[in-house]
Amino acid sequence: MALLRQISTKAGINVKSITLRCCTKMLSTEITDEKLIEKKQGGYAQAFDKFESLKNEENKEPYQTFASLLRNSKLIDLGDPEGKVVKGKIFHVVGDDLYIDFGWKFHCVCPRPKKHASDYVRGSKVRILIKELELSSKFLGYEKDITLLEADCVLLGLAQDRSKNVQ
Amino acid sequence: MFSVVHLPKKLNKSTLLNTIRLSSTVLQTQDTVPTLPDAENLQKNTLNHPDYFSVHNLFTVKDLFDARVHYGHRDGSLDERMLPYIYGSRLGHIIFDLDKTAEYLRRALNFAAHVAYRDGIILFFLRGAQNSHLVEKTAQECGEFAHTKFWRGGIFTNASKQFGAVTRLPDLCIFLNTLNNVLLQHTAVRDSAKMGIATIGIVDSNCNPNLITYPVPGNDDSPASIELYCKLFKMAILRGKEKRKIDLQL
């Protein structure tokens, strides 16, 4: 019944004429002689609609250009990478070598420290000091650099997980 | 059918499947045009459509950014031929222009989907142990092939001698990185060009994009980027195959 009224107010057609076209038994019992009353939404209904649409809009992120994405990225915030401390995560362990990914193109490999040695496992968050973002330099006789496809960092220790979300 | 004894020892699964596919008695449907009344129109419509498989909206520039696709190597290892694709260099590290990368990647995905639509053989290449398994799994999931091991010289150029019978070569080679383990260009790039096989290649700042039909400038070293490419190519290929089923009413 409520649906019918919505349809009639939007289309501006009398309720009866719609039900004549729809040949369903369900609708035929709903025919009444009510006049069309334009319903003005009450205060609660207005507020409800407003906040419902707000929820939908929050999901859509505003379109960002590549230039603005880059300008606001962590790489630009870093500045000169040498000597900066960043947070990384261990994604692989081979014996005493820890492979740490810190959001850059390459990972770094650091030896396991003596203190709290057993705490360094796959998935541990660590703090590292960057010495070089990419181990690549020109060797004598070559025109181009030769890269080792790795970053050069020093492992400082474990990082405290200060995120607000309880995982 | 071949008996396995006669095949060379270094033969791997991908090339074996290639030869089995050729020698099997199942009808090869890729050359026959569908015998529907408007078959010619169908072909024209699919080829002239700018994005028949809707691959343009498979990703956004933000997705590329989050997958670290814009990171390049250092200035010192930059190949001059990659200059048109580069946004700039940040304290010695090359940054790719993701707007251009997005355009090239869309073209490549569209092409891959079209090849899959016409029942072509697609061969994935990657050299690098870290992501090899992922690429092989991707190829398996989309019903195509992968080659992530050492590439012997004459696989494309001397195929009939090496496999002992007439072979069908791939119709598309997708290089998820174009350099091999010693940072020289993968032989298959040159060999595909020689044999007239179309190639799609992810070219990093130290690669040569000349011989590749559809280059996609971007990062090929981070596992995050490789995962993204694998996912996108898999989706494009699967969409192409789905459309083929629908259009030919199989």
Short mmCIF file of C-alpha atoms in Angstrom, two decimals:
data_model
loop_
_atom_site.label_atom_id
_atom_site.label_comp_id
_atom_site.label_asym_id
_atom_site.label_seq_id
_atom_site.Cartn_x
_atom_site.Cartn_y
_atom_site.Cartn_z
CA MET A 1 0.00 0.00 0.00
CA ALA A 2 2.78 2.41 0.93
CA LEU A 3 4.62 1.54 -2.28
CA LEU A 4 1.56 2.33 -4.36
CA ARG A 5 1.21 5.69 -2.74
CA GLN A 6 4.88 6.48 -3.49
CA ILE A 7 4.44 5.50 -7.12
CA SER A 8 1.27 7.61 -7.44
CA THR A 9 2.77 10.71 -5.91
CA LYS A 10 5.82 10.50 -8.17
CA ALA A 11 3.94 9.79 -11.35
CA GLY A 12 1.05 12.11 -10.56
CA ILE A 13 -1.44 9.50 -11.67
CA ASN A 14 -4.46 8.34 -9.74
CA VAL A 15 -3.97 5.12 -7.85
CA LYS A 16 -6.83 3.40 -9.66
CA SER A 17 -5.38 3.83 -13.15
CA ILE A 18 -2.11 2.17 -12.17
CA THR A 19 -3.80 -0.85 -10.68
CA LEU A 20 -5.93 -1.30 -13.78
CA ARG A 21 -2.76 -1.68 -15.83
CA CYS A 22 -1.06 -3.99 -13.36
CA CYS A 23 -2.92 -7.25 -13.71
CA THR A 24 -1.86 -8.72 -10.39
CA LYS A 25 -4.42 -9.99 -7.91
CA MET A 26 -2.44 -8.56 -5.05
CA LEU A 27 -2.84 -4.95 -6.19
CA SER A 28 -6.53 -5.23 -7.07
CA THR A 29 -7.52 -5.58 -3.44
CA GLU A 30 -5.81 -2.28 -2.66
CA ILE A 31 -8.02 -0.06 -4.84
CA THR A 32 -9.54 2.71 -2.83
CA ASP A 33 -11.24 5.98 -3.57
CA GLU A 34 -8.72 8.04 -1.73
CA LYS A 35 -7.79 11.35 -3.19
CA LEU A 36 -4.20 12.10 -4.05
CA ILE A 37 -2.64 13.81 -1.09
CA GLU A 38 0.82 15.17 -1.65
CA LYS A 39 2.75 13.96 1.31
CA LYS A 40 5.23 16.37 2.80
CA GLN A 41 7.94 14.46 4.54
CA GLY A 42 8.01 14.85 8.27
CA GLY A 43 11.09 15.99 10.15
CA TYR A 44 12.25 12.51 11.05
CA ALA A 45 11.90 11.25 7.47
CA GLN A 46 13.92 14.18 6.11
CA ALA A 47 16.69 13.62 8.61
CA PHE A 48 16.70 9.89 7.91
CA ASP A 49 17.11 10.43 4.15
CA LYS A 50 19.87 12.96 4.69
CA PHE A 51 21.96 10.69 6.85
CA GLU A 52 21.36 7.65 4.63
CA SER A 53 22.71 9.52 1.60
CA LEU A 54 25.64 10.77 3.67
CA LYS A 55 26.67 7.18 4.36
CA ASN A 56 26.64 6.40 0.63
CA GLU A 57 28.70 9.44 -0.26
CA GLU A 58 31.41 8.60 2.25
CA ASN A 59 32.29 5.43 0.34
CA LYS A 60 33.15 7.35 -2.83
CA GLU A 61 36.68 8.73 -2.56
CA PRO A 62 37.32 12.00 -4.37
CA TYR A 63 39.31 11.54 -7.57
CA GLN A 64 42.98 12.45 -7.06
CA THR A 65 45.39 13.17 -9.88
CA PHE A 66 48.69 11.33 -10.00
CA ALA A 67 50.52 14.59 -9.32
CA SER A 68 48.62 15.15 -6.08
CA LEU A 69 48.95 11.49 -5.05
CA LEU A 70 52.71 11.76 -5.50
CA ARG A 71 52.97 15.12 -3.75
CA ASN A 72 51.17 13.77 -0.69
CA SER A 73 52.93 10.40 -0.67
CA LYS A 74 55.24 9.08 2.02
CA LEU A 75 58.18 9.06 -0.42
CA ILE A 76 58.08 12.84 -0.80
CA ASP A 77 57.54 13.25 2.94
CA LEU A 78 60.74 11.29 3.51
CA GLY A 79 62.94 13.89 1.85
CA ASP A 80 66.53 12.73 1.67
CA PRO A 81 66.21 9.04 2.52
CA GLU A 82 69.66 8.68 4.02
CA GLY A 83 69.45 8.57 7.80
CA LYS A 84 65.67 8.37 8.01
CA VAL A 85 63.94 5.87 10.28
CA VAL A 86 60.98 3.99 8.83
CA LYS A 87 58.72 1.18 9.93
CA GLY A 88 58.94 -2.11 8.04
CA LYS A 89 57.55 -5.61 8.19
CA ILE A 90 59.46 -8.88 7.93
CA PHE A 91 58.04 -10.93 5.07
CA HIS A 92 60.64 -13.70 4.85
CA VAL A 93 63.25 -15.26 7.08
CA VAL A 94 66.19 -17.35 5.89
CA GLY A 95 68.20 -18.56 8.84
CA ASP A 96 69.59 -15.42 10.43
CA ASP A 97 68.67 -13.11 7.50
CA LEU A 98 65.50 -11.05 7.77
CA TYR A 99 63.86 -9.76 4.57
CA ILE A 100 62.11 -6.52 5.45
CA ASP A 101 59.58 -4.67 3.30
CA PHE A 102 59.07 -0.98 4.12
CA GLY A 103 56.82 0.17 1.28
CA TRP A 104 59.53 0.94 -1.21
CA LYS A 105 60.32 -0.69 -4.57
CA PHE A 106 62.86 -3.00 -2.96
CA HIS A 107 63.13 -4.85 0.31
CA CYS A 108 66.18 -4.83 2.57
CA VAL A 109 67.98 -7.75 4.16
CA CYS A 110 69.30 -7.39 7.71
CA PRO A 111 70.93 -9.87 10.02
CA ARG A 112 69.00 -10.94 13.09
CA PRO A 113 70.02 -8.95 16.18
CA LYS A 114 71.31 -10.67 19.31
CA LYS A 115 68.74 -9.03 21.63
CA HIS A 116 65.19 -10.49 21.54
CA ALA A 117 66.31 -12.77 18.69
CA SER A 118 63.24 -14.99 18.88
CA ASP A 119 60.86 -12.02 18.41
CA TYR A 120 61.92 -11.53 14.77
CA VAL A 121 59.59 -13.75 12.81
CA ARG A 122 57.58 -13.42 9.61
CA GLY A 123 55.08 -10.61 10.18
CA SER A 124 56.99 -8.73 12.89
CA LYS A 125 57.00 -4.96 12.62
CA VAL A 126 60.45 -3.43 12.89
CA ARG A 127 62.15 -0.05 12.82
CA ILE A 128 64.95 0.43 10.30
CA LEU A 129 67.37 3.20 9.44
CA ILE A 130 67.80 3.77 5.71
CA LYS A 131 71.35 4.10 4.42
CA GLU A 132 70.55 3.78 0.71
CA LEU A 133 67.26 3.17 -1.08
CA GLU A 134 68.89 1.15 -3.87
CA LEU A 135 72.30 -0.48 -3.91
CA SER A 136 73.39 0.53 -7.37
CA SER A 137 76.50 2.26 -8.62
CA LYS A 138 78.63 2.56 -11.72
CA PHE A 139 81.43 0.11 -12.05
CA LEU A 140 84.60 0.85 -13.97
CA GLY A 141 84.21 0.22 -17.67
CA TYR A 142 80.42 0.20 -17.71
CA GLU A 143 78.17 3.01 -18.99
CA LYS A 144 75.20 2.18 -16.82
CA ASP A 145 74.83 1.43 -13.12
CA ILE A 146 74.68 -2.14 -11.91
CA THR A 147 71.94 -2.72 -9.31
CA LEU A 148 71.65 -5.28 -6.59
CA LEU A 149 67.84 -4.90 -6.47
CA GLU A 150 67.95 -4.33 -2.72
CA ALA A 151 67.95 -1.45 -0.27
CA ASP A 152 70.64 -0.95 2.35
CA CYS A 153 69.28 -0.44 5.87
CA VAL A 154 70.21 -0.96 9.50
CA LEU A 155 67.79 -2.78 11.77
CA LEU A 156 67.17 -0.73 14.89
CA GLY A 157 64.71 -2.95 16.69
CA LEU A 158 61.12 -3.94 17.04
CA ALA A 159 58.39 -1.36 16.46
CA GLN A 160 55.50 -0.86 18.84
CA ASP A 161 52.14 -1.28 17.19
CA ARG A 162 50.50 2.05 17.97
CA SER A 163 47.47 1.57 15.69
CA LYS A 164 44.11 2.42 17.23
CA ASN A 165 42.32 -0.52 15.65
CA VAL A 166 42.48 -3.62 17.77
CA GLN A 167 43.50 -6.45 15.44
CA MET B 1 49.89 -38.40 -29.09
CA PHE B 2 53.56 -38.28 -28.21
CA SER B 3 55.18 -40.85 -26.02
CA VAL B 4 57.00 -39.03 -23.26
CA VAL B 5 60.26 -40.95 -23.82
CA HIS B 6 61.07 -39.13 -27.05
CA LEU B 7 60.77 -35.63 -25.63
CA PRO B 8 63.92 -33.75 -24.53
CA LYS B 9 64.56 -33.81 -20.76
CA LYS B 10 64.43 -30.04 -20.21
CA LEU B 11 60.93 -29.79 -21.63
CA ASN B 12 58.58 -28.22 -19.18
CA LYS B 13 54.86 -28.25 -18.78
CA SER B 14 54.10 -25.21 -20.88
CA THR B 15 55.76 -26.38 -24.09
CA LEU B 16 54.45 -29.90 -23.57
CA LEU B 17 50.92 -28.56 -23.39
CA ASN B 18 51.60 -26.58 -26.55
CA THR B 19 52.52 -29.68 -28.52
CA ILE B 20 49.76 -31.80 -27.06
CA ARG B 21 47.27 -29.15 -27.99
CA LEU B 22 48.49 -29.21 -31.58
CA SER B 23 48.63 -32.96 -31.99
CA SER B 24 45.34 -33.70 -30.30
CA THR B 25 42.37 -34.75 -32.36
CA VAL B 26 40.14 -32.06 -30.86
CA LEU B 27 38.98 -29.59 -33.48
CA GLN B 28 40.92 -26.33 -33.42
CA THR B 29 38.33 -23.57 -33.51
CA GLN B 30 40.48 -20.50 -33.66
CA ASP B 31 40.55 -20.07 -37.45
CA THR B 32 36.94 -20.79 -38.19
CA VAL B 33 34.59 -17.82 -38.23
CA PRO B 34 31.31 -18.58 -36.41
CA THR B 35 28.63 -19.68 -38.81
CA LEU B 36 26.02 -17.26 -37.55
CA PRO B 37 24.06 -15.07 -39.98
CA ASP B 38 25.82 -11.84 -38.91
CA ALA B 39 29.26 -13.32 -38.30
CA GLU B 40 31.06 -10.66 -40.30
CA ASN B 41 29.25 -7.87 -38.47
CA LEU B 42 30.08 -9.48 -35.13
CA GLN B 43 33.76 -9.52 -35.99
CA LYS B 44 33.67 -5.90 -37.16
CA ASN B 45 31.82 -4.83 -34.02
CA THR B 46 34.26 -6.52 -31.68
CA LEU B 47 37.34 -5.18 -33.41
CA ASN B 48 36.09 -1.63 -33.91
CA HIS B 49 34.75 -1.24 -30.38
CA PRO B 50 37.19 0.81 -28.28
CA ASP B 51 36.65 -1.34 -25.18
CA TYR B 52 34.60 -4.42 -26.02
CA PHE B 53 35.51 -6.25 -22.81
CA SER B 54 35.25 -3.25 -20.44
CA VAL B 55 38.85 -3.66 -19.32
CA HIS B 56 39.30 0.09 -19.00
CA ASN B 57 37.61 0.11 -15.60
CA LEU B 58 39.54 -2.84 -14.15
CA PHE B 59 41.86 -0.47 -12.29
CA THR B 60 42.38 3.18 -11.35
CA VAL B 61 45.49 5.31 -11.12
CA LYS B 62 45.15 5.08 -7.32
CA ASP B 63 45.38 1.26 -7.56
CA LEU B 64 48.59 1.60 -9.57
CA PHE B 65 49.94 4.08 -7.03
CA ASP B 66 49.14 1.80 -4.08
CA ALA B 67 50.84 -1.12 -5.83
CA ARG B 68 54.04 0.95 -6.17
CA VAL B 69 53.97 0.90 -9.98
CA HIS B 70 55.45 4.42 -10.23
CA TYR B 71 58.82 3.52 -8.64
CA GLY B 72 61.75 3.23 -11.02
CA HIS B 73 65.45 2.51 -10.60
CA ARG B 74 68.15 5.12 -10.19
CA ASP B 75 69.09 7.79 -12.71
CA GLY B 76 72.35 5.99 -13.46
CA SER B 77 70.65 2.91 -14.88
CA LEU B 78 68.06 4.81 -16.91
CA ASP B 79 67.64 3.73 -20.53
CA GLU B 80 67.21 6.84 -22.75
CA ARG B 81 64.40 5.14 -24.67
CA MET B 82 62.29 5.14 -21.50
CA LEU B 83 62.39 8.95 -21.18
CA PRO B 84 58.95 9.59 -22.75
CA TYR B 85 57.26 7.54 -20.00
CA ILE B 86 58.93 9.21 -17.05
CA TYR B 87 57.40 11.88 -14.82
CA GLY B 88 60.72 12.86 -13.27
CA SER B 89 63.36 11.85 -10.81
CA ARG B 90 63.14 12.29 -7.04
CA LEU B 91 66.58 12.63 -5.45
CA GLY B 92 68.06 10.23 -7.96
CA HIS B 93 65.15 7.78 -8.19
CA ILE B 94 63.02 7.66 -11.34
CA ILE B 95 59.24 8.12 -11.02
CA PHE B 96 56.95 6.90 -13.80
CA ASP B 97 54.04 9.02 -15.04
CA LEU B 98 51.09 6.91 -13.99
CA ASP B 99 48.67 8.68 -16.32
CA LYS B 100 50.70 7.43 -19.27
CA THR B 101 51.17 4.01 -17.66
CA ALA B 102 47.41 3.73 -17.18
CA GLU B 103 46.82 4.46 -20.86
CA TYR B 104 49.39 1.89 -22.01
CA LEU B 105 48.16 -0.70 -19.55
CA ARG B 106 44.58 -0.29 -20.77
CA ARG B 107 45.70 -0.86 -24.34
CA ALA B 108 47.63 -3.95 -23.31
CA LEU B 109 44.71 -5.41 -21.33
CA ASN B 110 42.34 -4.79 -24.21
CA PHE B 111 44.69 -6.54 -26.60
CA ALA B 112 45.15 -9.51 -24.26
CA ALA B 113 41.38 -9.82 -23.92
CA HIS B 114 40.97 -9.78 -27.71
CA VAL B 115 43.60 -12.50 -28.14
CA ALA B 116 41.85 -14.62 -25.52
CA TYR B 117 38.52 -13.91 -27.26
CA ARG B 118 39.90 -15.37 -30.48
CA ASP B 119 41.23 -18.47 -28.70
CA GLY B 120 44.89 -17.48 -28.88
CA ILE B 121 47.70 -19.02 -26.87
CA ILE B 122 49.17 -16.67 -24.28
CA LEU B 123 52.55 -17.24 -22.67
CA PHE B 124 53.58 -15.42 -19.49
CA PHE B 125 57.25 -14.72 -18.83
CA LEU B 126 58.95 -13.77 -15.59
CA ARG B 127 62.53 -14.16 -14.50
CA GLY B 128 62.99 -13.87 -10.77
CA ALA B 129 62.46 -16.54 -8.16
CA GLN B 130 60.44 -14.38 -5.76
CA ASN B 131 57.35 -14.11 -7.94
CA SER B 132 57.72 -17.12 -10.23
CA HIS B 133 55.17 -19.26 -8.44
CA LEU B 134 52.57 -16.49 -8.50
CA VAL B 135 52.91 -16.08 -12.26
CA GLU B 136 52.66 -19.82 -12.88
CA LYS B 137 49.56 -19.98 -10.70
CA THR B 138 48.01 -17.02 -12.54
CA ALA B 139 48.62 -18.69 -15.88
CA GLN B 140 47.05 -21.87 -14.65
CA GLU B 141 44.00 -20.05 -13.27
CA CYS B 142 43.27 -18.31 -16.55
CA GLY B 143 43.92 -21.43 -18.62
CA GLU B 144 47.05 -20.12 -20.33
CA PHE B 145 50.78 -20.87 -20.10
CA ALA B 146 53.85 -19.60 -18.29
CA HIS B 147 57.60 -19.92 -18.68
CA THR B 148 59.59 -18.73 -15.67
CA LYS B 149 62.79 -20.76 -16.03
CA PHE B 150 65.93 -20.49 -18.09
CA TRP B 151 65.10 -19.91 -21.75
CA ARG B 152 67.02 -22.04 -24.19
CA GLY B 153 68.06 -20.27 -27.38
CA GLY B 154 65.97 -21.83 -30.09
CA ILE B 155 62.60 -22.47 -28.50
CA PHE B 156 60.81 -20.11 -30.87
CA THR B 157 63.28 -19.89 -33.74
CA ASN B 158 64.19 -23.58 -33.92
CA ALA B 159 61.00 -25.05 -32.55
CA SER B 160 60.43 -27.88 -35.00
CA LYS B 161 63.96 -29.25 -34.45
CA GLN B 162 63.87 -28.84 -30.66
CA PHE B 163 60.49 -30.49 -30.18
CA GLY B 164 60.82 -32.94 -33.01
CA ALA B 165 57.54 -32.01 -34.70
CA VAL B 166 55.65 -29.07 -36.15
CA THR B 167 54.80 -26.76 -33.25
CA ARG B 168 52.26 -24.03 -32.77
CA LEU B 169 53.89 -20.97 -31.26
CA PRO B 170 52.09 -18.64 -28.84
CA ASP B 171 50.01 -15.78 -30.25
CA LEU B 172 50.87 -13.42 -27.40
CA CYS B 173 53.80 -13.23 -25.00
CA ILE B 174 53.28 -11.28 -21.79
CA PHE B 175 56.56 -10.28 -20.12
CA LEU B 176 56.05 -9.34 -16.50
CA ASN B 177 59.68 -8.32 -16.54
CA THR B 178 61.75 -8.01 -19.67
CA LEU B 179 65.18 -8.51 -18.10
CA ASN B 180 66.61 -11.87 -17.12
CA ASN B 181 68.62 -12.66 -14.00
CA VAL B 182 71.82 -11.06 -15.31
CA LEU B 183 69.97 -7.82 -16.23
CA LEU B 184 70.16 -8.42 -19.98
CA GLN B 185 67.07 -8.38 -22.15
CA HIS B 186 65.21 -11.69 -22.21
CA THR B 187 65.99 -13.57 -25.45
CA ALA B 188 62.30 -14.26 -25.98
CA VAL B 189 61.63 -10.55 -26.60
CA ARG B 190 63.88 -10.57 -29.65
CA ASP B 191 62.73 -14.02 -30.74
CA SER B 192 59.04 -13.07 -30.54
CA ALA B 193 59.76 -10.09 -32.75
CA LYS B 194 61.54 -12.40 -35.20
CA MET B 195 58.66 -14.90 -35.31
CA GLY B 196 55.92 -12.25 -35.53
CA ILE B 197 54.48 -12.96 -32.11
CA ALA B 198 52.82 -9.98 -30.43
CA THR B 199 54.29 -9.03 -27.06
CA ILE B 200 53.10 -7.14 -24.02
CA GLY B 201 55.90 -6.16 -21.65
CA ILE B 202 56.22 -4.37 -18.32
CA VAL B 203 59.24 -2.15 -18.94
CA ASP B 204 61.10 -0.69 -15.98
CA SER B 205 63.40 2.32 -16.22
CA ASN B 206 66.41 0.17 -17.11
CA CYS B 207 64.66 -1.76 -19.91
CA ASN B 208 64.51 -1.28 -23.67
CA PRO B 209 60.92 -0.88 -24.87
CA ASN B 210 61.71 -0.92 -28.60
CA LEU B 211 60.96 -4.50 -29.55
CA ILE B 212 57.80 -4.82 -27.49
CA THR B 213 54.45 -4.33 -29.25
CA TYR B 214 52.54 -3.07 -26.23
CA PRO B 215 55.00 -1.75 -23.64
CA VAL B 216 53.66 -0.88 -20.21
CA PRO B 217 56.07 1.41 -18.36
CA GLY B 218 56.09 0.59 -14.65
CA ASN B 219 57.74 -1.12 -11.75
CA ASP B 220 58.63 -4.77 -12.25
CA ASP B 221 60.57 -5.39 -9.04
CA SER B 222 58.05 -5.12 -6.19
CA PRO B 223 55.92 -8.17 -5.43
CA ALA B 224 52.94 -5.81 -4.94
CA SER B 225 53.20 -4.57 -8.54
CA ILE B 226 53.64 -8.03 -9.99
CA GLU B 227 50.58 -9.22 -8.04
CA LEU B 228 48.55 -6.36 -9.48
CA TYR B 229 49.63 -7.08 -13.05
CA CYS B 230 48.90 -10.79 -12.64
CA LYS B 231 45.45 -10.02 -11.30
CA LEU B 232 44.65 -7.56 -14.11
CA PHE B 233 45.86 -9.77 -16.95
CA LYS B 234 44.04 -12.75 -15.50
CA MET B 235 40.79 -10.78 -15.31
CA ALA B 236 41.18 -9.45 -18.85
CA ILE B 237 41.87 -12.91 -20.27
CA LEU B 238 38.97 -14.47 -18.42
CA ARG B 239 36.64 -11.73 -19.66
CA GLY B 240 37.78 -12.37 -23.21
CA LYS B 241 37.07 -16.07 -22.86
CA GLU B 242 33.65 -15.48 -21.28
CA LYS B 243 32.65 -13.19 -24.14
CA ARG B 244 33.76 -15.81 -26.62
CA LYS B 245 31.46 -18.37 -25.00
CA ILE B 246 28.56 -15.95 -25.06
CA ASP B 247 29.10 -14.69 -28.61
CA LEU B 248 29.58 -18.11 -30.13
CA GLN B 249 26.76 -19.46 -27.96
CA LEU B 250 28.85 -22.36 -26.73
#
